[in-house]
Short mmCIF file of C-alpha atoms in Angstrom, two decimals:
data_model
loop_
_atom_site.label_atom_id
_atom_site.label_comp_id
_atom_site.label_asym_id
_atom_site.label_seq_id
_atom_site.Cartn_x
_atom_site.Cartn_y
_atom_site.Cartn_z
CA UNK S 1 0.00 0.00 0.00
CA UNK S 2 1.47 3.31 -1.06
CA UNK S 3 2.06 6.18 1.13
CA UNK S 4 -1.07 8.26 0.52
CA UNK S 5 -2.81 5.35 1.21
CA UNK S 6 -1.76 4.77 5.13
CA UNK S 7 -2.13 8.22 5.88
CA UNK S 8 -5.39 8.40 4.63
CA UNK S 9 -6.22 6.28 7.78
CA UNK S 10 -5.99 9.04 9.68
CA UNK S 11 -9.11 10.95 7.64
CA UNK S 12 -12.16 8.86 9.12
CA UNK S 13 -14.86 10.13 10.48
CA UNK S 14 -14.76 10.93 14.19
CA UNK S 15 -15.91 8.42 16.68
CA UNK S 16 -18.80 9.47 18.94
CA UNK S 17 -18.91 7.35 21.79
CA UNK S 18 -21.41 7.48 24.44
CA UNK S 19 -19.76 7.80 28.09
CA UNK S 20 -21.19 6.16 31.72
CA UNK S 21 -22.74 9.34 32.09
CA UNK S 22 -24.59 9.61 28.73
CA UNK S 23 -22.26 12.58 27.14
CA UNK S 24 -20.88 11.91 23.53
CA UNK S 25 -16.78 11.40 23.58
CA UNK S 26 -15.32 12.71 20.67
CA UNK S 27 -12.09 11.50 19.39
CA UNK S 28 -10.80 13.81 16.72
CA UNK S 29 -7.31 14.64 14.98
CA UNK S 30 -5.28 17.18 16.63
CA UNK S 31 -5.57 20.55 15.91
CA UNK S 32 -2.54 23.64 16.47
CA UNK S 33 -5.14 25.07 19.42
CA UNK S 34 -5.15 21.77 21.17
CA UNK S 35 -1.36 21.91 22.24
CA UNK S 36 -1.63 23.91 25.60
CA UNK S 37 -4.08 21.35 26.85
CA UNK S 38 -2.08 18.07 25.30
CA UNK S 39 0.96 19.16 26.86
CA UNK S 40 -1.10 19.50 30.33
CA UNK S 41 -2.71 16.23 30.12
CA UNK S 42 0.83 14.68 29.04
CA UNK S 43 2.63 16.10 31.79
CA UNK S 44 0.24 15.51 34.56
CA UNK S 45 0.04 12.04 33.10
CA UNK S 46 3.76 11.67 33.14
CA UNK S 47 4.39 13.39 37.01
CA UNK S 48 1.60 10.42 38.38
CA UNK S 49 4.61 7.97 37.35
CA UNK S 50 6.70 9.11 40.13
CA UNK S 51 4.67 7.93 43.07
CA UNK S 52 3.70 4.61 40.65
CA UNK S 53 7.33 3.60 40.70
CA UNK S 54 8.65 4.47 43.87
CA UNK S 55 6.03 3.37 45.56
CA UNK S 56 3.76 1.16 44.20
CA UNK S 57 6.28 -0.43 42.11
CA UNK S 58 8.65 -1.54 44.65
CA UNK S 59 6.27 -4.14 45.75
CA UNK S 60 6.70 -5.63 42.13
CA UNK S 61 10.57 -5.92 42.70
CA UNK S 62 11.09 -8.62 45.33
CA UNK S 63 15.07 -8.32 44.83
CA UNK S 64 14.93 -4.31 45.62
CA UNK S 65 13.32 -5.25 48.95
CA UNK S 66 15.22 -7.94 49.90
CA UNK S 67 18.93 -5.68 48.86
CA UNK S 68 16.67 -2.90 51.08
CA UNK S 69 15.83 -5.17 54.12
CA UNK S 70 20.00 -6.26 54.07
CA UNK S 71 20.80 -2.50 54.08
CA UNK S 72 18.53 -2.15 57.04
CA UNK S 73 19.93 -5.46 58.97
CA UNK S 74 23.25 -4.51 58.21
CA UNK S 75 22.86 -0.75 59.78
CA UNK S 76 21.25 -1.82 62.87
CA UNK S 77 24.35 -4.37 63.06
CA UNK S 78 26.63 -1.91 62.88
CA UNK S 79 24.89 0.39 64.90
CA UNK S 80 23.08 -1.43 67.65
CA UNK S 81 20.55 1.55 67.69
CA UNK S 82 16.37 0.40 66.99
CA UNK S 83 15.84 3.88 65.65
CA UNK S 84 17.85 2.68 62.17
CA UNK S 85 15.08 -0.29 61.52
CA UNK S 86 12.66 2.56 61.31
CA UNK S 87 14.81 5.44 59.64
CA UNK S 88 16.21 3.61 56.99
CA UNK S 89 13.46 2.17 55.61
CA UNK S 90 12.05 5.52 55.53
CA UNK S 91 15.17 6.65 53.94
CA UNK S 92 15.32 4.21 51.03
CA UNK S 93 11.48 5.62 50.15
CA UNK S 94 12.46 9.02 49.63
CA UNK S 95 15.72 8.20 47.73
CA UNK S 96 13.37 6.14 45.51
CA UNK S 97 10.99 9.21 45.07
CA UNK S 98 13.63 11.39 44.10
CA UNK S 99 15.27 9.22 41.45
CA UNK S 100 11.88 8.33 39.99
CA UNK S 101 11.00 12.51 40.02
CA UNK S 102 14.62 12.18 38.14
CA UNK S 103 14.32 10.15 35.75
CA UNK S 104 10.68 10.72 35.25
CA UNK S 105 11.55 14.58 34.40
CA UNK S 106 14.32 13.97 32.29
CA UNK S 107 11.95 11.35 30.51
CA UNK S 108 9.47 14.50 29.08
CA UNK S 109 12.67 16.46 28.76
CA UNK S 110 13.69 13.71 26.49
CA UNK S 111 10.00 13.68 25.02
CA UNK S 112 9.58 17.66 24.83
CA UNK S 113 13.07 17.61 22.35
CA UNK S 114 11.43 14.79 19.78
CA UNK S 115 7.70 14.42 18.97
CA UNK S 116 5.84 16.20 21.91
CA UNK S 117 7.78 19.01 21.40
CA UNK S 118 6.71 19.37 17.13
CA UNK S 119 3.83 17.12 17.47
CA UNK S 120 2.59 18.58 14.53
CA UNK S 121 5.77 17.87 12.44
CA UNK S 122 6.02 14.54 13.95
CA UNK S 123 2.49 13.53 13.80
CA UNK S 124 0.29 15.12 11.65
CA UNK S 125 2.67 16.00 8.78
CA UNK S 126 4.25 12.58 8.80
CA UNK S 127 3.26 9.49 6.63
CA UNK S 128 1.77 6.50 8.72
CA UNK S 129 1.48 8.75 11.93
CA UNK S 130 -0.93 10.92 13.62
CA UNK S 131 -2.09 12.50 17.13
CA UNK S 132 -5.64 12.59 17.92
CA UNK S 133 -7.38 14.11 21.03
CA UNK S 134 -10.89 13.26 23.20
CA UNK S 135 -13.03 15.76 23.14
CA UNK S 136 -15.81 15.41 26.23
CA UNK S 137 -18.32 18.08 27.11
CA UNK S 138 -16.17 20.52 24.71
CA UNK S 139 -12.84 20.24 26.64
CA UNK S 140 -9.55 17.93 25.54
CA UNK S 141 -9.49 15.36 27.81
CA UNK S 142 -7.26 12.82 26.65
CA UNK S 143 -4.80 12.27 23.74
CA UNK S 144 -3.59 9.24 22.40
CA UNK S 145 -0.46 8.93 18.92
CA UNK S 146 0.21 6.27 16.63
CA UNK S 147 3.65 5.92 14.75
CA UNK S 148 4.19 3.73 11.91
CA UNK S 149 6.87 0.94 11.98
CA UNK S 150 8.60 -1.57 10.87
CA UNK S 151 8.97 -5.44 11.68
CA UNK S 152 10.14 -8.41 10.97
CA UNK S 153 6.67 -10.09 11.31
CA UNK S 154 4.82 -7.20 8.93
CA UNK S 155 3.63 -3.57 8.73
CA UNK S 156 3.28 -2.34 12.86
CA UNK S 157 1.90 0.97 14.38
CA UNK S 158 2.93 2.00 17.60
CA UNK S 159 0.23 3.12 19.99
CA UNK S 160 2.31 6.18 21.95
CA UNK S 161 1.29 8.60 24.65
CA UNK S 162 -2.26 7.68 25.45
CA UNK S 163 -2.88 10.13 28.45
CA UNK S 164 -6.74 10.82 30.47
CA UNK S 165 -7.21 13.71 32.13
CA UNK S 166 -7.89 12.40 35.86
CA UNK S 167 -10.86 14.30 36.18
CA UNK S 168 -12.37 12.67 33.14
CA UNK S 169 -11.17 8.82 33.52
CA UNK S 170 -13.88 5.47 34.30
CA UNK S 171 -15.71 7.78 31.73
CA UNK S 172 -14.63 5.36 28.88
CA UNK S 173 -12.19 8.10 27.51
CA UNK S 174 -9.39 5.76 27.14
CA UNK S 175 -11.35 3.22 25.02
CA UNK S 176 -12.40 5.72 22.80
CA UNK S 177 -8.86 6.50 22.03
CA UNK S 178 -7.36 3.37 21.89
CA UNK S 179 -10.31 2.33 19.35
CA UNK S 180 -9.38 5.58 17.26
CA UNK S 181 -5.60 3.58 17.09
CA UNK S 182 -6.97 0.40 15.92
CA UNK S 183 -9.31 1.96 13.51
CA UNK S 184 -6.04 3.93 11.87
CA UNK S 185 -4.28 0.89 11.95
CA UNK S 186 -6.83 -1.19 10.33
CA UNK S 187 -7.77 1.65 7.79
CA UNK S 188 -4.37 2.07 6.92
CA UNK S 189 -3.45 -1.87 6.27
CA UNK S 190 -1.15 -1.99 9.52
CA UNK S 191 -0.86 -5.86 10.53
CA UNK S 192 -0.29 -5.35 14.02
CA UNK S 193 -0.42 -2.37 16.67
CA UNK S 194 2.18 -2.60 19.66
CA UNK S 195 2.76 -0.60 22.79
CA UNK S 196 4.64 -0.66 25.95
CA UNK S 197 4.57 0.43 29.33
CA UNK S 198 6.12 0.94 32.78
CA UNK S 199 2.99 1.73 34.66
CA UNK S 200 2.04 -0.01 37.40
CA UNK S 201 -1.38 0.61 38.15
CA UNK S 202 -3.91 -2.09 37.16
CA UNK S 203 -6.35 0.01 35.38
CA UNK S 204 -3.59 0.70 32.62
CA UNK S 205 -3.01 -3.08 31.69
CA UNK S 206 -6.58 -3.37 31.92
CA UNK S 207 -7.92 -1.13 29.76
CA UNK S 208 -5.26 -2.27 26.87
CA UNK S 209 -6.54 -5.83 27.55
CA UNK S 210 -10.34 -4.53 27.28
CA UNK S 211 -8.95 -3.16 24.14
CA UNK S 212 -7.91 -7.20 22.88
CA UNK S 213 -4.33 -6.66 23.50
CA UNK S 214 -2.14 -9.40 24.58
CA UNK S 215 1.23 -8.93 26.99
CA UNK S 216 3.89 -10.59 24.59
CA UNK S 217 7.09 -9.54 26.28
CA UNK S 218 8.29 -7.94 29.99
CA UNK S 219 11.65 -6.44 30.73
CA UNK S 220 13.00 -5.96 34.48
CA UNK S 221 14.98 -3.00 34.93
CA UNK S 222 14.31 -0.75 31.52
CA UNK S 223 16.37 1.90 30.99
CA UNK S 224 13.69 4.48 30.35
CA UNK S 225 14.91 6.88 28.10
CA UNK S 226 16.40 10.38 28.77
CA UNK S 227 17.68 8.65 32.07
CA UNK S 228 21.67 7.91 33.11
CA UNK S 229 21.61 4.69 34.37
CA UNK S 230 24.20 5.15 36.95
CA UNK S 231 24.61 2.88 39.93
CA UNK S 232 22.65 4.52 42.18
CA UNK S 233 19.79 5.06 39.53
CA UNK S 234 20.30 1.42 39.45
CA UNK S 235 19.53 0.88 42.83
CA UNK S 236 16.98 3.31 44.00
CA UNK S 237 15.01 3.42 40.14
CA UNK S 238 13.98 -0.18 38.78
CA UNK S 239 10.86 -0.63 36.29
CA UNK S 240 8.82 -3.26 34.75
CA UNK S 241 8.20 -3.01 30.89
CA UNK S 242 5.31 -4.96 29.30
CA UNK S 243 4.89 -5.51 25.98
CA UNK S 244 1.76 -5.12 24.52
CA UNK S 245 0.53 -6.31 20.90
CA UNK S 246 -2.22 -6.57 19.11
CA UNK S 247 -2.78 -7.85 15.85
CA UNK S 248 -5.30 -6.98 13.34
CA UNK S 249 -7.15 -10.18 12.36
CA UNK S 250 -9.68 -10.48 9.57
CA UNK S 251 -12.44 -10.51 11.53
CA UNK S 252 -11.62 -7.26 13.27
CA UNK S 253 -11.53 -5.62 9.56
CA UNK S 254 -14.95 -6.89 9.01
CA UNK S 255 -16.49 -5.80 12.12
CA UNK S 256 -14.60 -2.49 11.61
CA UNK S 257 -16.36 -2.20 8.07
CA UNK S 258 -19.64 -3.33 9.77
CA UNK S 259 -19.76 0.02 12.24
CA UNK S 260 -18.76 1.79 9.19
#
């Protein structure tokens, strides 16, 4: 399929989906006046990441604790003083928090200097990509990308910076975008649409799995880019990355062509 061909995917019709609440989510192509709110919903997105790793995460990292609990045992060994079993632990949390605020800000730093940064040279002027946003009760509430690549196993997109206002989430806002991906894809003769994640929060894995994507692939300690993986980093920042893929089956293109 020539080029003018994949990025016609990206001309559909809106979807108009109907939230909880009864109110009409719009997902539409990005537009110049969108930016200010994208980059707000993208950064507030990205800044709920640093209490997901450091915190929540380190329950998903059984060697952290355990190197944690030996720096504990050892410091009360060498100290003989109680207070340490209670002020190191303590300790190791806030050193976590401040290397995941680290690495988490020089993550949209990294972001802000490639496609967030010119998303409409990146995404909207580029063939096999695009940027769309949710439009709910007139306001942006959510933006979701999709970046066309290249495998070994076929044509891929890349599902990329699906963000939800927190106000506006369990209102079906994240469906509606993820559906506007698979529709491009589809549309635009993609055989498979693939994300990842470091996110640790359940609703994220299950909304992509509401979506019909399977986990094909997770990586312990991902460099995340814009990050120096120093040994400290190393230490006090360690992430999960799944793998998600989905892949665009016959009978999705003739259900697609059914709504249609």
């Amino acid at each position: 399929m020539g080029a003018k061909a994949i990025k016609l995917g990206s001309k559909k019709p809106d979807i108009g989906l109907k939230s909880p609440n009864g109110e009409t989510i719009i997902v539409r192509e990005f537009e110049p006046a969108d930016e200010p709110e994208v980059l707000r919903i993208f950064h507030e997105g990205l800044l709920e990441m640093v209490p997901d790793t450091a915190f929540r995460g380190l329950r998903q990292h059984p060697g952290s604790l355990l190197l944690y609990a030996a720096i504990t045992v050892v410091g009360f060994a060498v100290t003989m003083c109680w207070w340490v079993i209670g002020l190191l632990p303590a300790l190791v949390v806030c050193v976590r928090y401040l290397y995941s605020r680290r690495v988490i800000h020089g993550y949209l730093t990294e972001a802000m200097s490639r496609d967030m940064g010119n998303i409409e040279g990146f995404y909207m002027q580029s063939t096999g990509s695009c940027l769309w946003v949710a439009v709910l009760d007139g306001k942006v509430v959510g933006v979701v990308a999709a970046s066309g690549q290249l495998e070994e196993s076929g044509r891929a997109v890349e599902l990329r910076r699906m963000c939800v206002d927190r106000r506006y989430r369990r209102c079906g806002v994240g469906v509606a975008l993820g559906e506007k991906v698979l529709e491009f894809a589809t549309a635009s003769g993609y055989s498979f649409v693939n994300l990842g994640t470091t996110a640790y929060t359940p609703a994220a894995h299950q909304l992509y799995q509401r979506l019909g994507f399977q986990c094909v692939g997770v990586t312990n300690g991902y460099i995340t880019p814009g990050s120096r993986p120093s040994l400290p980093e190393r230490l006090f920042y360690r992430v999960r990355y799944h793998r998600y893929s989905f892949k665009v089956s016959d009978e999705f293109i003739t259900w697609q062509g059914n709504l249609s």
